[in-house]
Coordinates of C-alpha atoms and ligand atoms in Angstrom, one line a residue:
M1 CA 42.4 80.3 63.8
S2 CA 40.9 83.8 65.2
K3 CA 40.3 86.6 63.3
S4 CA 43.0 89.2 62.6
I5 CA 42.7 92.7 63.8
Q6 CA 42.3 95.4 60.8
S7 CA 43.4 98.9 61.2
V8 CA 40.8 101.4 62.1
R9 CA 38.3 102.8 59.1
G10 CA 40.0 106.0 57.9
T11 CA 43.6 105.2 58.9
H12 CA 46.5 103.7 56.9
D13 CA 49.7 102.2 57.3
I14 CA 52.4 103.9 55.6
L15 CA 54.1 100.8 54.2
P16 CA 58.0 100.2 53.1
D17 CA 57.1 100.7 49.8
Q18 CA 55.8 103.8 50.0
S19 CA 58.0 105.3 52.8
A20 CA 60.7 106.3 50.4
R21 CA 58.2 108.9 48.8
W22 CA 57.5 110.4 52.1
Q23 CA 60.9 110.3 53.2
A24 CA 61.9 112.4 50.0
F25 CA 59.0 114.6 50.7
E26 CA 60.2 115.2 54.8
A27 CA 63.7 116.1 53.2
I28 CA 62.4 118.4 50.7
V29 CA 60.7 120.2 53.3
R30 CA 63.2 120.5 56.1
Q31 CA 65.7 121.6 53.5
T32 CA 63.3 124.6 52.1
M33 CA 62.5 125.6 55.8
Q34 CA 66.1 126.1 56.2
T35 CA 66.5 128.0 53.5
Y36 CA 63.9 130.3 54.7
G37 CA 65.0 130.6 58.1
Y38 CA 61.7 128.7 60.2
R39 CA 62.6 126.7 62.7
E40 CA 60.4 123.0 63.3
I41 CA 58.1 123.0 66.6
R42 CA 56.8 119.4 67.9
T43 CA 53.8 119.3 70.0
P44 CA 51.7 117.0 71.5
V45 CA 48.8 115.1 69.3
L46 CA 46.4 115.4 72.4
E47 CA 45.2 118.5 73.9
S48 CA 42.7 119.6 75.8
T49 CA 39.5 119.7 73.9
D50 CA 38.8 123.5 75.0
L51 CA 41.5 124.6 72.9
F52 CA 40.2 123.7 69.8
C53 CA 36.7 124.9 70.8
R54 CA 37.8 128.0 71.4
S55 CA 40.2 128.6 68.4
I56 CA 38.3 126.8 65.3
G57 CA 35.1 127.8 66.5
E58 CA 32.0 126.2 67.9
V59 CA 30.2 126.3 65.0
T60 CA 32.8 124.6 62.0
D61 CA 32.5 121.2 60.8
I62 CA 35.6 120.1 62.7
V63 CA 34.0 121.1 66.1
E64 CA 30.6 120.5 65.4
K65 CA 31.1 116.7 63.9
E66 CA 34.6 115.7 63.5
M67 CA 36.6 115.6 66.5
Y68 CA 38.1 112.8 68.5
T69 CA 37.2 113.9 71.7
F70 CA 37.0 111.7 74.7
A71 CA 37.5 111.8 78.6
D72 CA 40.5 110.3 79.8
R73 CA 40.9 108.4 83.1
N74 CA 40.7 111.3 85.2
G75 CA 37.7 112.5 83.6
D76 CA 39.2 115.4 81.7
S77 CA 38.0 115.9 78.0
L78 CA 40.9 115.6 75.5
T79 CA 41.2 116.0 71.6
L80 CA 43.3 114.4 69.2
R81 CA 44.3 117.7 67.5
P82 CA 42.3 118.0 64.2
E83 CA 44.7 120.7 62.9
G84 CA 48.3 122.1 63.8
T85 CA 47.5 126.2 64.2
A86 CA 46.1 125.9 67.6
S87 CA 48.8 123.9 69.1
C88 CA 51.3 126.3 67.8
V89 CA 49.8 129.1 69.2
R90 CA 49.0 127.4 72.3
A91 CA 52.5 126.5 73.0
G92 CA 53.9 129.7 71.7
I93 CA 51.7 131.4 74.2
Q94 CA 52.8 129.2 77.1
H95 CA 56.5 129.3 76.4
G96 CA 56.7 133.0 76.0
L97 CA 57.8 132.7 72.2
L98 CA 55.0 135.4 70.9
H99 CA 55.4 138.3 72.9
N100 CA 57.3 141.4 71.5
Q101 CA 59.1 139.2 68.6
T102 CA 59.0 137.3 65.6
Q103 CA 58.7 133.5 65.1
R104 CA 58.6 131.6 62.1
L105 CA 57.7 128.2 62.9
W106 CA 56.6 124.8 61.1
Y107 CA 55.4 121.3 62.0
T108 CA 54.3 118.0 60.2
G109 CA 52.4 115.1 61.7
P110 CA 49.4 113.1 62.3
M111 CA 46.0 115.1 62.4
F112 CA 42.4 113.6 63.1
R113 CA 39.2 114.1 62.0
H114 CA 36.2 111.9 62.1
E115 CA 35.2 112.2 58.2
R116 CA 33.7 109.8 55.9
P117 CA 36.7 108.0 54.2
Q118 CA 37.0 108.4 50.6
K119 CA 40.0 109.2 48.2
G120 CA 41.9 112.1 49.6
R121 CA 39.8 112.3 52.8
Y122 CA 41.1 110.3 55.7
R123 CA 40.1 110.2 59.5
Q124 CA 44.0 110.2 60.5
F125 CA 45.9 112.2 57.7
H126 CA 49.4 114.2 57.9
Q127 CA 49.8 117.7 57.7
F128 CA 52.9 120.2 56.9
G129 CA 52.5 123.3 58.3
V130 CA 53.9 126.9 58.7
E131 CA 53.1 129.9 60.8
A132 CA 54.5 133.1 61.1
Y133 CA 53.9 135.2 64.2
G134 CA 54.5 139.4 65.2
I135 CA 54.7 140.6 61.4
S136 CA 51.5 142.4 60.1
T137 CA 52.5 143.2 56.9
P138 CA 51.6 141.6 53.7
D139 CA 55.2 140.9 52.7
I140 CA 55.1 138.0 55.1
D141 CA 52.0 136.9 53.4
A142 CA 54.0 136.8 50.0
E143 CA 57.1 135.1 51.5
L144 CA 54.5 132.0 52.5
I145 CA 52.9 131.9 49.0
L146 CA 56.4 132.2 47.4
M147 CA 57.6 129.4 49.8
G148 CA 54.5 127.2 48.6
A149 CA 55.3 128.0 44.9
R150 CA 59.1 126.9 45.7
L151 CA 58.1 123.8 47.3
W152 CA 56.0 122.7 44.2
R153 CA 58.8 123.2 41.9
A154 CA 61.2 121.1 44.3
L155 CA 58.5 118.4 44.5
Q156 CA 58.3 118.8 40.8
L157 CA 54.4 119.3 41.1
K158 CA 52.5 120.7 38.3
D159 CA 49.0 121.9 37.4
I160 CA 48.3 123.5 40.8
R161 CA 46.9 126.8 41.0
L162 CA 46.4 129.7 43.4
E163 CA 43.4 130.9 44.8
L164 CA 43.3 134.2 46.9
N165 CA 41.4 136.7 48.4
S166 CA 41.0 138.9 51.9
L167 CA 38.3 138.7 54.2
G168 CA 39.0 142.1 55.6
S169 CA 39.5 143.6 59.2
V170 CA 36.9 142.0 62.0
A171 CA 34.8 145.0 61.4
A172 CA 34.5 144.9 57.4
R173 CA 33.6 141.1 57.8
A174 CA 30.8 142.0 60.2
N175 CA 29.8 144.7 57.9
Y176 CA 29.7 141.9 54.9
R177 CA 28.2 139.6 56.9
A178 CA 25.1 141.8 57.6
V179 CA 24.8 142.0 54.0
L180 CA 25.3 138.2 53.3
V181 CA 22.5 137.5 55.7
E182 CA 20.2 139.9 54.1
Y183 CA 20.9 138.4 50.5
F184 CA 20.6 134.7 52.0
Q185 CA 17.5 135.5 53.7
S186 CA 15.6 136.5 50.7
H187 CA 16.2 133.3 48.9
H188 CA 15.6 131.4 52.1
D189 CA 13.8 128.4 49.9
Q190 CA 16.8 127.7 47.9
L191 CA 19.1 127.3 51.0
D192 CA 20.0 123.6 51.6
E193 CA 19.7 122.3 55.2
D194 CA 23.2 122.9 56.2
S195 CA 23.1 126.6 54.6
R196 CA 19.8 127.2 56.6
N197 CA 21.5 126.3 59.9
R198 CA 24.8 128.2 58.9
L199 CA 22.6 131.4 58.4
T200 CA 22.2 132.6 61.7
T201 CA 25.6 130.5 63.5
N202 CA 28.2 131.4 60.5
P203 CA 26.4 132.8 57.3
L204 CA 30.2 133.2 55.6
R205 CA 30.3 129.3 55.6
I206 CA 27.6 129.4 53.7
L207 CA 29.7 130.4 50.7
D208 CA 32.3 127.5 51.6
S209 CA 29.5 125.0 50.8
K210 CA 30.7 122.1 48.8
N211 CA 26.8 121.2 47.8
P212 CA 26.7 121.8 43.7
D213 CA 23.0 122.8 44.2
M214 CA 24.2 125.8 46.0
Q215 CA 26.7 127.0 43.6
A216 CA 24.3 129.3 41.5
L217 CA 23.3 131.1 44.5
N218 CA 26.6 131.4 46.1
N219 CA 28.0 132.8 42.7
A220 CA 25.2 135.3 42.3
A221 CA 26.0 136.5 46.2
P222 CA 27.2 140.0 46.8
S223 CA 31.4 139.8 46.9
L224 CA 33.2 140.3 50.0
L225 CA 36.0 142.4 48.0
E226 CA 33.3 145.4 47.6
Y227 CA 33.2 145.6 51.8
L228 CA 37.0 145.5 52.5
D229 CA 38.4 147.9 54.7
E230 CA 41.2 150.7 53.1
E231 CA 43.6 148.8 55.1
S232 CA 42.9 145.5 53.9
A233 CA 42.5 146.6 50.1
R234 CA 45.9 148.2 50.7
E235 CA 47.4 145.3 51.8
F236 CA 45.9 143.0 49.5
D237 CA 46.9 145.3 46.6
V238 CA 50.6 144.8 48.1
L239 CA 50.5 141.5 48.3
K240 CA 49.0 141.2 44.7
L241 CA 51.8 143.4 43.5
I242 CA 54.6 141.3 44.8
L243 CA 53.3 138.0 43.2
D244 CA 52.8 139.6 39.7
T245 CA 56.5 141.1 40.0
A246 CA 57.6 137.8 41.1
G247 CA 55.4 135.6 38.3
I248 CA 53.2 133.9 40.5
A249 CA 49.9 133.4 38.9
Y250 CA 46.9 133.5 40.8
T251 CA 43.2 134.2 40.5
V252 CA 41.1 136.2 43.1
N253 CA 38.1 134.1 44.6
P254 CA 35.6 136.3 46.6
R255 CA 34.0 133.3 47.4
L256 CA 37.2 131.7 49.1
V257 CA 36.4 131.8 53.2
R258 CA 37.7 128.6 54.4
G259 CA 36.4 126.6 57.1
L260 CA 37.7 127.7 60.2
D261 CA 36.4 130.7 62.2
Y262 CA 39.8 132.5 62.8
Y263 CA 40.9 133.7 59.6
C264 CA 40.9 137.4 58.7
K265 CA 42.6 139.4 55.8
T266 CA 44.6 137.5 53.6
V267 CA 43.0 134.1 53.0
F268 CA 44.6 131.2 50.1
E269 CA 43.9 128.0 48.7
W270 CA 46.6 126.0 46.3
V271 CA 44.2 123.7 44.2
T272 CA 44.4 121.1 41.6
D273 CA 42.2 119.6 39.4
Q274 CA 43.8 116.3 38.9
L275 CA 42.5 114.8 42.1
G276 CA 39.0 114.8 41.6
A277 CA 36.5 116.3 44.2
Q278 CA 39.1 116.7 47.0
G279 CA 41.5 119.3 45.1
T280 CA 42.7 121.3 47.9
I281 CA 46.5 120.6 48.6
C282 CA 47.3 123.5 50.6
A283 CA 45.2 125.8 52.6
G284 CA 45.9 128.8 54.8
G285 CA 45.5 132.8 55.5
R286 CA 46.0 135.3 58.4
Y287 CA 44.6 135.1 62.0
D288 CA 45.7 138.1 63.7
G289 CA 43.1 137.6 66.4
L290 CA 43.5 134.1 67.6
V291 CA 46.6 134.4 69.7
A292 CA 44.7 137.1 71.6
Q293 CA 41.5 135.1 71.8
L294 CA 43.5 132.1 73.2
G295 CA 44.8 134.3 76.1
G296 CA 48.4 136.1 74.7
R297 CA 48.7 139.5 74.0
E298 CA 47.9 141.1 70.4
T299 CA 50.1 139.2 67.8
P300 CA 49.7 139.2 64.1
A301 CA 50.0 135.6 62.6
I302 CA 49.6 134.1 59.5
G303 CA 50.2 130.4 58.2
F304 CA 49.3 127.5 56.1
A305 CA 49.1 123.7 56.0
L306 CA 49.3 121.4 53.7
G307 CA 47.6 117.9 53.4
I308 CA 50.7 115.0 52.8
E309 CA 48.6 112.6 51.1
R310 CA 46.9 114.4 48.7
L311 CA 50.2 115.8 47.6
L312 CA 52.1 112.9 47.2
A313 CA 49.2 111.1 45.4
L314 CA 49.4 114.1 43.2
Q315 CA 53.1 113.7 42.9
E316 CA 52.8 110.2 42.1
Q317 CA 50.2 110.8 39.4
S318 CA 51.7 113.5 37.7
S319 CA 55.0 112.1 37.5
G320 CA 54.4 108.6 37.4
Q321 CA 58.1 108.2 38.7
M322 CA 58.4 105.6 41.4
I323 CA 60.9 106.9 44.5
T324 CA 63.0 103.8 45.7
D325 CA 65.4 103.4 48.5
D326 CA 67.1 100.3 47.0
V327 CA 70.3 99.2 48.5
D328 CA 73.7 99.8 46.4
V329 CA 75.4 96.2 47.4
Y330 CA 74.0 92.9 48.6
M331 CA 76.3 90.7 50.3
L332 CA 75.9 86.7 50.0
L333 CA 77.1 84.5 52.9
Q334 CA 77.7 80.8 52.1
G335 CA 79.2 78.1 54.1
E336 CA 81.4 77.8 57.1
G337 CA 82.6 80.7 58.8
S338 CA 81.1 83.2 56.3
E339 CA 78.8 84.8 58.9
L340 CA 81.4 85.7 61.1
K341 CA 83.9 86.9 58.0
G342 CA 80.7 88.7 56.3
L343 CA 79.5 90.7 59.4
L344 CA 82.8 92.1 60.4
L345 CA 83.7 93.0 56.7
A346 CA 80.4 94.7 56.2
E347 CA 80.5 96.8 59.2
N348 CA 84.1 97.6 58.0
L349 CA 82.5 98.8 54.6
R350 CA 80.0 100.9 56.1
N351 CA 82.8 102.4 58.5
E352 CA 85.1 103.1 55.6
L353 CA 82.3 104.4 52.9
P354 CA 79.7 106.5 54.8
G355 CA 76.2 106.6 53.1
L356 CA 76.9 102.9 51.3
K357 CA 73.7 101.2 51.2
L358 CA 74.6 97.4 52.3
L359 CA 72.9 94.8 53.0
T360 CA 74.0 91.5 54.4
H361 CA 72.2 88.5 53.6
C362 CA 71.4 86.7 57.2
G363 CA 69.3 83.5 57.6
G364 CA 71.4 81.2 55.4
G365 CA 70.0 79.6 52.6
S366 CA 71.0 78.2 48.9
F367 CA 73.4 80.1 46.7
K368 CA 70.4 80.6 44.4
S369 CA 67.7 81.7 46.9
Q370 CA 70.3 84.2 48.0
M371 CA 70.7 85.3 44.7
K372 CA 67.3 85.8 44.0
K373 CA 67.1 88.1 46.9
A374 CA 70.0 90.1 46.0
D375 CA 68.5 90.8 42.4
R376 CA 65.1 91.7 44.1
S377 CA 66.8 94.0 46.4
G378 CA 67.4 96.5 43.6
A379 CA 71.3 96.3 44.5
A380 CA 73.8 97.0 41.7
L381 CA 76.6 94.7 43.2
A382 CA 76.3 91.1 44.7
L383 CA 79.5 90.5 47.0
I384 CA 79.7 86.8 47.2
L385 CA 81.6 85.4 50.5
G386 CA 81.8 81.8 50.5
E387 CA 84.8 79.2 52.2
A388 CA 86.9 79.7 48.8
E389 CA 87.1 83.2 49.0
I390 CA 87.5 83.6 52.6
R391 CA 90.4 81.2 52.3
A392 CA 92.0 83.3 49.5
A393 CA 91.5 86.4 51.4
Q394 CA 89.1 87.5 48.3
V395 CA 85.7 88.7 47.5
A396 CA 83.3 87.8 44.3
V397 CA 81.8 90.7 43.0
K398 CA 78.7 90.1 40.6
F399 CA 77.2 93.1 38.6
L400 CA 73.8 92.5 39.0
R401 CA 72.5 95.2 36.5
D402 CA 74.7 94.7 33.3
K403 CA 76.6 91.8 31.9
T404 CA 80.0 92.3 33.3
E405 CA 81.9 89.4 34.1
Q406 CA 81.9 88.2 37.9
Q407 CA 85.4 89.1 39.3
L408 CA 87.6 88.2 42.4
I409 CA 88.8 90.7 44.3
A410 CA 91.3 90.8 46.9
E411 CA 90.0 91.8 50.2
S412 CA 92.4 94.8 50.5
E413 CA 90.9 96.4 47.1
L414 CA 87.4 96.3 48.3
I415 CA 87.0 99.4 49.4
N416 CA 88.2 101.2 46.7
F417 CA 86.5 99.2 43.7
I418 CA 83.0 99.6 45.6
R419 CA 84.1 103.5 45.7
I420 CA 84.4 103.3 42.1
N421 CA 81.6 101.1 41.1
I422 CA 78.8 102.5 43.1
Ligands
LIG1 P1 38.7 120.2 52.9 O1 37.7 121.6 52.2 O2 38.9 119.4 51.8 O3 37.6 119.6 53.8 P2 39.6 121.4 54.9 O4 39.4 123.1 54.5 O5 39.1 121.0 55.9 O6 39.7 121.2 53.8 P3 42.4 122.6 56.2 O7 41.6 122.1 57.6 O8 42.5 123.8 55.9 O9 41.4 121.9 55.2 O10 43.5 121.6 55.9 C1 44.3 121.8 55.2 C2 45.0 120.6 54.5 O11 44.9 119.4 55.0 C3 43.8 120.6 53.4 O12 43.8 121.4 52.2 C4 44.0 118.9 52.6 O13 44.8 119.0 51.5 C5 44.2 118.5 54.3 N1 43.1 117.7 54.4 C6 42.3 118.3 55.2 N2 41.2 117.1 55.7 C7 41.6 116.1 55.6 C8 41.2 114.7 55.4 N3 40.4 114.4 56.1 N4 42.3 113.9 54.9 C9 43.3 113.8 54.1 N5 43.8 115.5 53.9 C10 43.0 116.0 54.6
LIG2 MG1 37.4 119.9 55.9

């Protein structure tokens, strides 16, 4: 036998046993988005490489070392999207969705990053994200955070906390950058290699370092909040007031800078301590400069993205509850003519009882083996259709989850019987 082919390292199959949890998540997301008036956008998984270089930033982990980039058969450089925001902006500009209007959008789908696979970190993973365009005031910042909190409630997630910061305007960021460079230069011997590289290219990112040896130095660094411009400070106050009044707890973390270049003003992360090192479930912020940077007109913008694998891992861990998609009814087919009779009867039941989850046994086999499968299906009821039942225009009904006696039900009564018992 030849060796079987395995999935690519860092990618995962979502097997039928897990897909009910994914579908339940997707249903909650869809419903929540409707309640806020956000609409779905679906963009291609493949984009021009330039899109990500120009948006995420050349000196970021993603662009420097994580992208799946290749030349296609025409020699064009393409990249499997590592995140969703750049594609939303591209599509918004391309289709004229952004200029002089507001857009509230959401998306979901696979993202690709060539990272070292570990718990909560994969090479193909899934994000759900939200983007709002055309609104510069902090009410929309607050809306996105309230929406996050509502999602966690709907998903019965606990132990998630909110960290918040403001990066200020582009000018304020530049001021702070200079101060920060000076600080790190005076502690040059304490910088790790990554941070030394960042010092000239992207010094704010040093604050984002995951290296524990860098924490003390980072903690003592000058605080971004002291260099905020007046407008950003005022808007940050409004945001905090709305959150305080709405009862949303948060901590202001002046070292929260986010890994992507395009952020300004509000940035935030929803974090849990329950998942070990990969504790950030959801992250986002304002990116007022990005639309113009990608060739559109100046458009204020804010969004967030959440990692679905991490979120579902937390959900499973915190509730321990299995989410299943068992059928309601399992139909056993026994003997001559039962396939014909049974399949047609099953079709009729599906017509008359919309939403009924009915699995028809196909492929024959002994009564005993069919019953075993019925039991394993999780169904509450087994319908047994054998030659004797067919002759008498009846169906034998067995309750699989309690001790109620097996009964014979007239075919004409079956729909009513199921309606009452399921
Ligand atoms: P991290 O700091 O964990 O690398 P990030 O800042 O790179 O995260 P974002 O680009 O903001 O992450 O993506 C938003 C969310 O997507 C993250 O908070 C996380 O939940 C999820 N995510 C990011 N990278 C991965 C990955 N490789 N595997 C699984 N989930 C991921
Ligand atoms: Mg990352």
